[in-house]
Structures are given as C-alpha cells and as structure tokens.
Coordinates of C-alpha atoms in Angstrom, one line a residue:
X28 CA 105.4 109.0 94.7
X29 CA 108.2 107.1 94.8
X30 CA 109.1 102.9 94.3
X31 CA 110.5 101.5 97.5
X32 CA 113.4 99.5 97.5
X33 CA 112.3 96.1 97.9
X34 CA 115.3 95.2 101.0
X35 CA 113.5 96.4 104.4
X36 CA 116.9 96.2 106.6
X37 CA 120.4 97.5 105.0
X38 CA 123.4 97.4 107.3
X39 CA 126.1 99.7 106.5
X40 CA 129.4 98.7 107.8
X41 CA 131.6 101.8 108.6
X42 CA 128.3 103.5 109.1
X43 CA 130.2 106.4 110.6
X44 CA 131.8 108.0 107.4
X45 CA 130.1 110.9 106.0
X46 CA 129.1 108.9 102.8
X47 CA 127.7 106.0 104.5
X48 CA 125.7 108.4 107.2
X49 CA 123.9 110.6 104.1
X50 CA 122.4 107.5 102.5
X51 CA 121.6 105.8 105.9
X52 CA 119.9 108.7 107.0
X53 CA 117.7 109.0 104.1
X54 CA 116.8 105.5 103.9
X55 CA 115.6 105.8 107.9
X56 CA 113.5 109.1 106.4
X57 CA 112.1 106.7 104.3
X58 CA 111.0 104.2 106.5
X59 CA 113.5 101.4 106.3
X60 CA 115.0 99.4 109.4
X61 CA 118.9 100.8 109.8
X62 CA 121.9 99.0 111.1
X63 CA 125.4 99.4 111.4
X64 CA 128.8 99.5 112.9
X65 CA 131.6 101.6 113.3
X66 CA 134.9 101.3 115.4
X67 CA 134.0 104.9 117.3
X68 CA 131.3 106.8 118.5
X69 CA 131.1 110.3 117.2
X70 CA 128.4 112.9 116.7
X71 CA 127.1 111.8 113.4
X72 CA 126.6 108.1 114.9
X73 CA 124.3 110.4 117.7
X74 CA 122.3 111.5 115.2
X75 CA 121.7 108.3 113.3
X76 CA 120.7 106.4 116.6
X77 CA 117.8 109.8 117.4
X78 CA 116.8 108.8 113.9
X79 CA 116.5 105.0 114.7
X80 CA 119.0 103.0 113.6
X81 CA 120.6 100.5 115.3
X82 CA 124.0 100.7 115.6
X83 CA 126.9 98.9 117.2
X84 CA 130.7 100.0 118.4
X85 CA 133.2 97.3 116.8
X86 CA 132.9 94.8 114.1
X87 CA 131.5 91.6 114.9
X88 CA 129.9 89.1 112.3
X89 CA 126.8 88.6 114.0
X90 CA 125.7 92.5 113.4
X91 CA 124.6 91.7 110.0
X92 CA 122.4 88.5 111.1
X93 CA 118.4 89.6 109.7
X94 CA 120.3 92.1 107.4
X95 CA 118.6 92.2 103.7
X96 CA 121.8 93.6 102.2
X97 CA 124.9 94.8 104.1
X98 CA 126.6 98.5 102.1
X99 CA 130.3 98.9 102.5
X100 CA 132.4 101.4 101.3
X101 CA 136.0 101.4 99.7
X102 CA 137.4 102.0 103.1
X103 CA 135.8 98.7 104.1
X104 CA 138.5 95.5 104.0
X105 CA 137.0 93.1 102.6
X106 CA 138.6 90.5 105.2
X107 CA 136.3 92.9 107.4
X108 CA 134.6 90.5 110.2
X109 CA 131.0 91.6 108.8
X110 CA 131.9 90.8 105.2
X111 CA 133.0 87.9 105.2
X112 CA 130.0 86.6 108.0
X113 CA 127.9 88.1 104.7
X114 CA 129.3 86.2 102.2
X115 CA 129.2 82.9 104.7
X116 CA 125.7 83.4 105.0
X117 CA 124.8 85.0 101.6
X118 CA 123.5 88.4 102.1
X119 CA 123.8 90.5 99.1
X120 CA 127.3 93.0 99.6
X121 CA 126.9 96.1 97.8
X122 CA 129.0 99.4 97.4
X123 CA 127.9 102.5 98.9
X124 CA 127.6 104.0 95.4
X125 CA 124.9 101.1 94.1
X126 CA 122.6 101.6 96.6
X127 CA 123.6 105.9 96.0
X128 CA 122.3 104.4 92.3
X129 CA 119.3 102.7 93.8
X130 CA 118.1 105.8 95.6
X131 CA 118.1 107.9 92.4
X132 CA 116.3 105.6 90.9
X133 CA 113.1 106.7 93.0
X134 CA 113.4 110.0 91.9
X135 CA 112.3 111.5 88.0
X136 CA 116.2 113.3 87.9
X137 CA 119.3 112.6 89.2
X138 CA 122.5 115.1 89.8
X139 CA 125.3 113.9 90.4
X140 CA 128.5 115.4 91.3
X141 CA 132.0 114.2 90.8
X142 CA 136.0 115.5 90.2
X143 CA 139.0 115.3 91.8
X144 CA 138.3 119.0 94.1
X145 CA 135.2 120.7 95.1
X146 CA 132.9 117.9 95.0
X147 CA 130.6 118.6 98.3
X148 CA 130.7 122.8 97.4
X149 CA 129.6 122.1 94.5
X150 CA 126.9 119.6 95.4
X151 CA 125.9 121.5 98.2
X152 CA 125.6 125.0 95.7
X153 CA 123.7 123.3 93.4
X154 CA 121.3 122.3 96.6
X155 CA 120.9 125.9 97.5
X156 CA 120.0 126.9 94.4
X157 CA 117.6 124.1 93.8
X158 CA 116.2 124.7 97.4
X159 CA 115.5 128.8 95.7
X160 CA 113.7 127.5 93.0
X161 CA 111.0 125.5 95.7
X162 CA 111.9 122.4 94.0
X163 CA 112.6 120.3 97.5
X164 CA 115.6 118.4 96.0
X165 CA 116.8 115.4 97.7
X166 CA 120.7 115.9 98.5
X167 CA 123.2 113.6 99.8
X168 CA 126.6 115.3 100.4
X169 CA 129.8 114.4 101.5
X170 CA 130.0 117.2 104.5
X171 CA 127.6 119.3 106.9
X172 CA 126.1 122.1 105.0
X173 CA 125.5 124.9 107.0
X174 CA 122.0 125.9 106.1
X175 CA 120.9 122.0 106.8
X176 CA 122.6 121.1 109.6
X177 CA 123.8 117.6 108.0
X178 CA 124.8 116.3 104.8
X179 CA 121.5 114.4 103.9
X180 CA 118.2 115.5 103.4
X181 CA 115.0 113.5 101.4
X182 CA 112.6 116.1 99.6
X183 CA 109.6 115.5 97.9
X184 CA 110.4 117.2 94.8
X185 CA 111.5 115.6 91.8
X186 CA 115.4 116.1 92.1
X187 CA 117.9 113.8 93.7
X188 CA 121.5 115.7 93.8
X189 CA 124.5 113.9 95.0
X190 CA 128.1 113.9 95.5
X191 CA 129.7 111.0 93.4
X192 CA 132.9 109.5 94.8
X193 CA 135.4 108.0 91.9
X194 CA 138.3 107.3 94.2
X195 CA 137.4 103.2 93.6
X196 CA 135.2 104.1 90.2
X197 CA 132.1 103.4 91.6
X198 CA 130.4 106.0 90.4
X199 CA 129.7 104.0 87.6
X200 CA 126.7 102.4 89.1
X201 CA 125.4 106.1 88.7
X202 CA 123.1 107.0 85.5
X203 CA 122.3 110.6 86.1
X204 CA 120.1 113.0 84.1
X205 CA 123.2 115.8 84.8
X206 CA 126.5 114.7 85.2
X207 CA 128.7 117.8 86.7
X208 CA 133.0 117.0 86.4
X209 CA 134.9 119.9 88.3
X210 CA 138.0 118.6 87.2
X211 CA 140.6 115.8 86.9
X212 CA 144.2 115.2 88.4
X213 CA 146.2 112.4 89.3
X214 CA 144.4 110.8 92.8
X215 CA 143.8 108.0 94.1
X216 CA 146.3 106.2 92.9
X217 CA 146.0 103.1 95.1
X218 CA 143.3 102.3 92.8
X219 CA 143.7 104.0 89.5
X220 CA 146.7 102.7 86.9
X221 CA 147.4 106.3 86.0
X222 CA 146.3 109.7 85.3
X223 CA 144.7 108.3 81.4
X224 CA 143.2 105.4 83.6
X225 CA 141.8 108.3 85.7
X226 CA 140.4 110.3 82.2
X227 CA 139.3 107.1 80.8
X228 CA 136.8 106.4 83.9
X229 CA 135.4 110.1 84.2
X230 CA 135.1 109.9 80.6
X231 CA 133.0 106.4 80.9
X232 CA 130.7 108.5 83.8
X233 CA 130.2 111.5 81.8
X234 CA 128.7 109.0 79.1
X235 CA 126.0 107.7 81.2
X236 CA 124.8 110.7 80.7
X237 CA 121.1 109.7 78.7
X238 CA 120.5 111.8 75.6
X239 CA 118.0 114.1 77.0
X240 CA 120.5 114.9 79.7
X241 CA 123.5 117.3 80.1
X242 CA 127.0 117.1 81.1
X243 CA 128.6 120.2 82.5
X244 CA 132.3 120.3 83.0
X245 CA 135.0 123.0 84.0
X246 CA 136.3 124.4 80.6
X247 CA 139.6 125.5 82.7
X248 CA 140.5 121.8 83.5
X249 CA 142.5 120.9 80.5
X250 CA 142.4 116.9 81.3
X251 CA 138.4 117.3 81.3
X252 CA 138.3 118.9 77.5
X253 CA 140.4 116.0 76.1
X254 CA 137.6 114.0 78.3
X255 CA 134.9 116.3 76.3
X256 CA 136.0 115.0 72.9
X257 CA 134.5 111.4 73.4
X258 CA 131.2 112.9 75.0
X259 CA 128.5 112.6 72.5
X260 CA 125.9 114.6 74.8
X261 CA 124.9 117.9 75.5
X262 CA 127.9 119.7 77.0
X263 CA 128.3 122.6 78.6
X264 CA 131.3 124.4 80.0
X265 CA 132.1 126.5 82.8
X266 CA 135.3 128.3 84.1
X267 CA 137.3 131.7 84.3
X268 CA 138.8 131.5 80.5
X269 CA 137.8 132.7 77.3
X270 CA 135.5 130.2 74.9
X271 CA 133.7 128.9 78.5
X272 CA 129.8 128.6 77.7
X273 CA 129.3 130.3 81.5
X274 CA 132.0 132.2 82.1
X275 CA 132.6 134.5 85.0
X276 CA 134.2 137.8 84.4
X277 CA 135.7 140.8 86.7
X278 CA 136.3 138.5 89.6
X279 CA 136.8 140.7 93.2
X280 CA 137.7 139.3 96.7
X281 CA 135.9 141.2 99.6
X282 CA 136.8 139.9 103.1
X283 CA 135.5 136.1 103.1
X284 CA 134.0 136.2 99.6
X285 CA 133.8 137.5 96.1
X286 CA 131.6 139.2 93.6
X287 CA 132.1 138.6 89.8
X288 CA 130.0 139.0 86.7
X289 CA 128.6 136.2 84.9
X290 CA 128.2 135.4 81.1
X291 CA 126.3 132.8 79.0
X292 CA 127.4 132.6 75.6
X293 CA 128.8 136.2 75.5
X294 CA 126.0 137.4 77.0
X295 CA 125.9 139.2 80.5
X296 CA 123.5 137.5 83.1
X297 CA 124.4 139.4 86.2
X298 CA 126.5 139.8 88.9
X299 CA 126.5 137.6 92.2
X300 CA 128.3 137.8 95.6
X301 CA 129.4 134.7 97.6
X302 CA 129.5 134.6 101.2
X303 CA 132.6 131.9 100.8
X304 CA 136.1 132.5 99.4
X305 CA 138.4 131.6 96.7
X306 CA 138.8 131.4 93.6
X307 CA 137.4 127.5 93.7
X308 CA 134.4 128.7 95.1
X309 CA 134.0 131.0 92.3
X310 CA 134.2 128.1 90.0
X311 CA 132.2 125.9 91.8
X312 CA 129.5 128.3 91.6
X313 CA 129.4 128.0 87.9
X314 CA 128.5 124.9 88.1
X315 CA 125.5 125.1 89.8
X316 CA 124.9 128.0 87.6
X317 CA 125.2 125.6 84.6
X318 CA 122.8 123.6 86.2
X319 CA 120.2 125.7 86.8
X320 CA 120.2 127.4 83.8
X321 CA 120.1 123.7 82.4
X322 CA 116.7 123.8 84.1
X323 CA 115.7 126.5 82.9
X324 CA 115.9 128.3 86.5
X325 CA 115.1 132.3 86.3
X326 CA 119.0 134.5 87.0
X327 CA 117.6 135.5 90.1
X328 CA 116.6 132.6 91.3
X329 CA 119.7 131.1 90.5
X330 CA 121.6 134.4 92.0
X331 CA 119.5 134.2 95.5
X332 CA 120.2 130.7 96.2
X333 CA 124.0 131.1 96.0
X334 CA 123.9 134.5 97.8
X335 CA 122.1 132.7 100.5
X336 CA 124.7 129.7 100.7
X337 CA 126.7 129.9 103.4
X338 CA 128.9 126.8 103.3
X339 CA 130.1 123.3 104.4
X340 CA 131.5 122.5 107.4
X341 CA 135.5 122.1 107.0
X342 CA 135.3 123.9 104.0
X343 CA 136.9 127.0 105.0
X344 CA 135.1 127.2 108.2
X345 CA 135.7 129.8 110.6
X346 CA 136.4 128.2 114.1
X347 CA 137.7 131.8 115.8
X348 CA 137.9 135.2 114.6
X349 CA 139.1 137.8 117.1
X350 CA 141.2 140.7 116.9
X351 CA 144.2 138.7 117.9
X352 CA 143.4 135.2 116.5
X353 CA 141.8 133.7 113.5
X354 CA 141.3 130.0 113.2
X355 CA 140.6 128.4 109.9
X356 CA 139.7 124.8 109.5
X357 CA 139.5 123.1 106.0
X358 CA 139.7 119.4 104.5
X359 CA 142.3 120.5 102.0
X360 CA 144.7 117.3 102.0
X361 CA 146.0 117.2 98.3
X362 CA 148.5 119.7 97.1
X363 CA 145.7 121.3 94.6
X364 CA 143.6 122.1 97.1
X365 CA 145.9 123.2 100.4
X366 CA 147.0 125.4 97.4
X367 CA 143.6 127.0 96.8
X368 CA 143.0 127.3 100.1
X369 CA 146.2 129.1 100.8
X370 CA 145.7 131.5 98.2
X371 CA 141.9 132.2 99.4
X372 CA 143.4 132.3 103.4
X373 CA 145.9 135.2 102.1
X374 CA 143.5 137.2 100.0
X375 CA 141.5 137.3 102.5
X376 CA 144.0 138.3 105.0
X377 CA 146.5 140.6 103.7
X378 CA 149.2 141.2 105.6
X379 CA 149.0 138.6 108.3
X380 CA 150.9 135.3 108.9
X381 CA 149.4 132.3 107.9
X382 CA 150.3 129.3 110.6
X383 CA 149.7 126.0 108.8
X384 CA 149.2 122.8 110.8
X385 CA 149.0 119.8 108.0
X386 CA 148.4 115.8 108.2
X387 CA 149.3 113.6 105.6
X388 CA 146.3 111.6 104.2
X389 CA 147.7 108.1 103.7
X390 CA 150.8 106.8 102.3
X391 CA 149.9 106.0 98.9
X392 CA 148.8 109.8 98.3
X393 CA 151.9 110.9 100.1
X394 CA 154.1 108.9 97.9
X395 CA 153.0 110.1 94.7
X396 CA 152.1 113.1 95.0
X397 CA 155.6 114.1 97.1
X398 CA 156.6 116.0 94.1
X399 CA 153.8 118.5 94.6
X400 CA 153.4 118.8 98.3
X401 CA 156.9 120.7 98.4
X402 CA 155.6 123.8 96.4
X403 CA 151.7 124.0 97.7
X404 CA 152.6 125.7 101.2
X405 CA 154.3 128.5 99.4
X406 CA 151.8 131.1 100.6
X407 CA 152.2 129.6 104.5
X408 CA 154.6 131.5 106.6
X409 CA 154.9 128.6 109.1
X410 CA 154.2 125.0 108.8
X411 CA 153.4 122.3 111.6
X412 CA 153.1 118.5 109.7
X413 CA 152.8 115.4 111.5
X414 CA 152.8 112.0 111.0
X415 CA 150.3 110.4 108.1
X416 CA 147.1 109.7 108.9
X417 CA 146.7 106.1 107.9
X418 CA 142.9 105.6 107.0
X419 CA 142.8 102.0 105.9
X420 CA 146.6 101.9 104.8
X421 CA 149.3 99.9 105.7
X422 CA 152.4 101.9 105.9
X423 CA 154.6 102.3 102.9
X424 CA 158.9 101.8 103.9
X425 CA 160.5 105.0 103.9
X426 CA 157.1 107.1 103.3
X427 CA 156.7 109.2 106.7
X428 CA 155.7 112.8 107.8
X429 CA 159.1 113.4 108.5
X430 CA 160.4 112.5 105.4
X431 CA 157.8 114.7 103.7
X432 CA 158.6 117.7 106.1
X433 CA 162.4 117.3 104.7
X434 CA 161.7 116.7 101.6
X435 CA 159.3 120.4 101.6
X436 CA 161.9 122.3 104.2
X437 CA 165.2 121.5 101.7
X438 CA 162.7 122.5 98.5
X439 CA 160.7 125.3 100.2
X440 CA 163.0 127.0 102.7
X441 CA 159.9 128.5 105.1
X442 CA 160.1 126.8 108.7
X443 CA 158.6 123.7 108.8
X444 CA 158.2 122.0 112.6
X445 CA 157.4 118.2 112.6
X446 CA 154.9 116.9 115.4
X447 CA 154.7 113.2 115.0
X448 CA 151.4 113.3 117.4
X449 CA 148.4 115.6 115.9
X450 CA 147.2 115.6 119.7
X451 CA 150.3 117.6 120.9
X452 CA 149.8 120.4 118.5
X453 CA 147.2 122.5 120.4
X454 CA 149.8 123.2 123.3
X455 CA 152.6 123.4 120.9
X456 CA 150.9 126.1 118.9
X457 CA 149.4 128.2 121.3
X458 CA 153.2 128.6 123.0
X459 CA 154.1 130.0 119.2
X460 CA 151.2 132.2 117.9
X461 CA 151.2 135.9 118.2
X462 CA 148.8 138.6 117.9
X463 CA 147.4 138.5 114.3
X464 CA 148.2 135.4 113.4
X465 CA 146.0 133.2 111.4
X466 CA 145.7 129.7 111.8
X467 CA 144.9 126.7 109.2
X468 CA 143.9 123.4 110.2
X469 CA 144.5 121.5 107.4
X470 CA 143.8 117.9 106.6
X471 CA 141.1 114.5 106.4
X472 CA 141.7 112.9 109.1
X473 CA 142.4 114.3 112.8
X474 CA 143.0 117.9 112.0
X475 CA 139.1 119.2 112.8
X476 CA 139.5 117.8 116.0
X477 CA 142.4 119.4 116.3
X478 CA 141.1 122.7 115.5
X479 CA 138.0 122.3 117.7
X480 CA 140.6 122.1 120.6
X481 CA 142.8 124.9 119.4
X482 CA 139.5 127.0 119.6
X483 CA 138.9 126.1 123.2
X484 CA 142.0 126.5 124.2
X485 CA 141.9 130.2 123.2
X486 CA 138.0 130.7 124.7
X487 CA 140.0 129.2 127.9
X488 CA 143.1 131.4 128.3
X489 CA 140.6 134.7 127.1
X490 CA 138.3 133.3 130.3
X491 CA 141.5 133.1 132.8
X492 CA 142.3 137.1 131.5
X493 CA 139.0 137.9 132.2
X494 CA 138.9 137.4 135.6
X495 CA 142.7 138.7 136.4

C-alpha cells in the first residue's frame, strides 16, 4: 500500500529530459493524469505518449491550464512561457527533485544516489542487485538500463532507489533511509560558489540521513572523508585503498570487464566478475555492495545481481564491434570521467588506436574546468572536438571549441581536428578510420546521435561490399 499524492494532474515542462521522463513515467504507472512539453520529439517522448500522457511540441502557456502542479527542472528558465502562465495563474511550481522527494515518501525506504561521476551505474547496480534479492525496488535513473529497457520502473516492494541530481542542490528535498556519495569535484559551477560550497551541500545531504539509516561513501575520494567528519550517522566506506570498510582487492581487466576480490572489514567475501569495464565500474560496484550488505543481503545474492548487470545505455555502450571497427559511445563530458573512460577504452583494447570525437558541454563547465580538459585525452591517439553544446547557456566571450582544441593541441601535442558542426563528423570520420581503429563518442549533448549515425554508416558501406 502506498499514500497517493493528493495533485491528480502534474505537468512537467521539459518533459523530454531523462530526469523528468523517470518520474513522469512512474506517476502514469500509478494512475495520475500526465502532461507536458518539450521543444523536440524523441523516442522517450514515444514512450511517454503509449503510456498516456499528454504531451505537446513547444512551450506555450496554456499547456499548463487544469494542471495541479507544473515540475520543472534546473534546465527550465524560469522566464519559460509555462512558468510564468503558472505563476500568473497560481499553480504550485515545483523542482523535479521535490516531487523525486514526494515519491519516496510512498515507499517504507528510500536510496538515493548522488556524486559528481557514476551516479546512474551506481543507481542502476544497486537496482540489479535489489532486483536479485526479489525485493521489486522502485528505480528512477538518469539513463536506459539495459536489463529494463528505460530508466523508470514502479515496484511493489518496499524500496524506492534513485539517482539524486546536486548540480542546483536540490537534492536536499531528499530524506533517504541510505544516502550513497561516489565522490566530489569541482562541477557545476554556474551554481555552486566553489569546490567547499560543493562539500558543504553533499555534506548537508549526507545528514538527512535519519539515525537508523546509513551513509555509504567512496573512501578513495579525499574531498568525501573531510565530508565524513561532520556525519554523525552510520558510515560506511568503500574504495580500492587500504582502511576502506568494503574494499576490493586483486583487481583484473578481462575484455569488457573485470574480476576482483572483495573484503568487509578485512575479511574476504568473494570474488565477482562484471560484464562492464573500468576501473569506475569496479568502484561503483562497491557501492551497491555496501548497500546490500547494509541490508543484510546474502554474498551471493549480492554477487548474482551484479554479474547479471549488463549496463546503461551511453555508459560504455558498444554501438559496433567488428574485426575492422569498434564503436564506443559514452556520456563522459567532464575531464574525470573522459579520463576513466579512456583508460577502460585502452585496457580493453591493447594495442589499437583510440579515435576520440568530443563536445563541449556548456560554457560555464568549459571555462573552468579548461585547465583539466588539456591532460584527460592523454590515452586518445586522435581527437575530433567541436563546438560547445549550449544546453540552456548563453555563450561565454572568448570560451569556444576552438579555443579549447588550442588550448589541449599546444598542452597535449596528439592531433586534435576541430569540427565546429557535430553533424559533419560521420563523413569526416569514416574518410580517416583504418582497420582496427576504435571509435569514442564522447559527450551529453549530440554525440549519441552522432554515434548512432557513425554506426549506420559502417552497416551501409559493409552492405554496398557485399553485393560487389
């Protein structure tokens, strides 16, 4: 049983991100009347409409007119045509991550998930071994997990596990049972003062935490143990180091994933195998480790539901993988994680060149983090960047994708090509590959579009050859 919440129709403006979509598609599960907008039609705004909400291409103020509540998200202007018709009319304007709060409220437990990387692996691991255990978790993540087929599901079990976004802080209106912190680094500055503004926040989340709850947090991550010190809660660590609570040990790479050992306390649990790859991965496995364990899970339950887990889409997802040509695509989009990525891309494989296409994810993360973007393509052999991708951003004087791909060419010395249009990369690409190569597709705005077409292109010449 569950409480309803007490607004039958909730319109979502921007209804199209893949924040918005989790909870709207939940909510219709549940059996509440769905609106929203969006400026595009895409495949996730397909599915919503077969699940029955109403949705409309464009923003116009009278889309929220019967609304009980209209949901926006930090990407959302709030000079946004459906905002301010809400406010002229008085419909209650909420963040995406109050009615996330609301939600969890109807269920007994609440996981949720937050850090500068790895967020929706780690959610989505902690689903999978959840899902193991028969406990029919609720999830709402922030990409497509493989097993599912989307990034929402509602269960009837007891558990609501979710990704927590802190890029505007509010993940605040979150009061889970576990709180799980991967790690913290300077982001989203556009909102944040600073990097201690930054601790000072997750520090403030991992307090919600209530007494009889837990919060698990990556013993690596330097900036989350100073965070640790103020946490008067249960905590338990995870990581690769020495003093970790879970700890993983003897860490092997084998094609796309790894095997290691893992350790509680100094005491040896098992080993596991993951189907994905990277070190990251290995990490983020811990912490769904640390959560089941928190729940008392059996080791081989925990152990079958990560050796089952197969991934999220744009999380190292194999597009093509031929003798000739392997196509990666991956969200990667700050320097931390284009690193990780690189580093999992060449261990797992040796030998070959990496060909790395790369947009820019607005101008405020490209100006300060310009710095770090010159030394996190050091495993590429070849790098394609275009112009930024906006997002909601107006554009910054003198910050440009050409800019950055000087600024990483005179600080680097590997090639670096600039394509100011995304769209021309394909073509541009194919012309330059050879046999062997693989391809990364790296970036949050067009660049899985642009692998999708990469992909076809290749099924396309291989068709022509074919019938020579």
């Amino acid at each position: 049983m569950y409480r309803k919440i007490r607004k039958h129709h909730i319109h979502f403006v921007g209804i199209g991100g893949i924040g918005m979509s989790a909870i709207a598609s939940v909510l219709l599960e549940l059996g509440y009347k769905v609106s929203g907008s969006d400026i595009r039609h895409s495949s996730t705004i397909q599915r919503l409409v077969k699940l029955g909400a109403h949705i409309s291409i464009g923003h116009k103020p009278e889309n929220v007119h019967g609304a009980d509540v209209v949901v926006t998200s930090s990407a959302v202007s709030k000079q946004n045509p459906e905002v301010l018709e809400a406010m002229r009319v008085q419909i209650p304007i909420i963040p995406r991550a109050q009615m996330l709060a609301e939600l969890m409220r109807l269920k007994r437990f609440g996981v949720a998930v937050s850090g500068t990387h790895g967020k929706t692996s780690t959610t989505s691991m902690i689903g999978a071994v959840l899902e193991a255990a028969n406990i029919d978790p609720t999830l709402i993540i922030g990409g497509q997990v493989k097993s599912l087929g989307t990034n929402a599901r509602w269960g009837r079990g007891e558990f609501l596990v979710a990704e927590a976004d802190e890029s505007d802080g509010s993940f605040l209106y979150l009061t889970p049972s576990i709180a799980v912190v991967t790690n913290i680094e300077e982001e989203h500055l556009d909102y944040y003062k600073d990097l201690e503004h930054i601790k000072q926040t997750f520090t403030n989340f991992l307090k919600k935490v209530p007494f009889y709850g837990a919060a698990i947090i990556c013993g690596d991550d330097p900036n989350l143990l100073e965070c640790a010190k103020f946490i008067k809660k249960r905590t338990i660590t995870y990581g690769v180091s020495e003093g970790n609570y879970i700890q993983a040990k003897n860490i092997q790479y084998k094609g796309y994933g790894s095997s290691f050992e893992v350790w509680k306390d100094n005491e040896f649990l098992g080993d596991i195998t993951l189907k994905v790859p990277g070190l990251h991965n290995v990490r983020n496995s811990l912490a769904a480790i640390g959560v089941g364990l928190e729940l008392e899970l059996p080791f081989e339950v925990i152990r079958s539901g990560l050796e089952r887990y197969r991934g999220v889409g744009r999380r190292f997802e194999i597009l093509l993988d031929t003798e000739e040509l392997t196509l990666v695509d991956d969200y990667a989009h700050h320097p931390t994680e284009i690193q990780a990525t690189l580093k999992a891309a060449r261990a797992c494989f040796p030998g070959r060149r990496l060909v790395v296409l790369f947009e820019p994810h607005r101008y405020s993360r490209t100006l300060a983090l310009m710095d770090a973007f010159q030394t996190c393509f050091d495993e590429a052999d070849r790098l394609y960047l275009t112009e930024i991708y906006p997002a909601s951003e107006k554009p910054i004087v003198g910050i440009t994708g050409r800019r950055l791909a000087s600024t990483i060419q005179q600080k680097w010395g590997g090639e670096v090509q600039f394509v100011q249009d995304p769209f021309l990369l394909p073509e541009k690409v194919m012309e330059d590959i050879k046999p062997g190569d693989v391809i990364l597709t790296l970036g949050a705005g067009n660049m899985g579009k642009i692998g999708k077409t990469i992909a076809e292109l290749v099924n396309e010449q291989k068709a022509i050859k074919a019938t020579i």
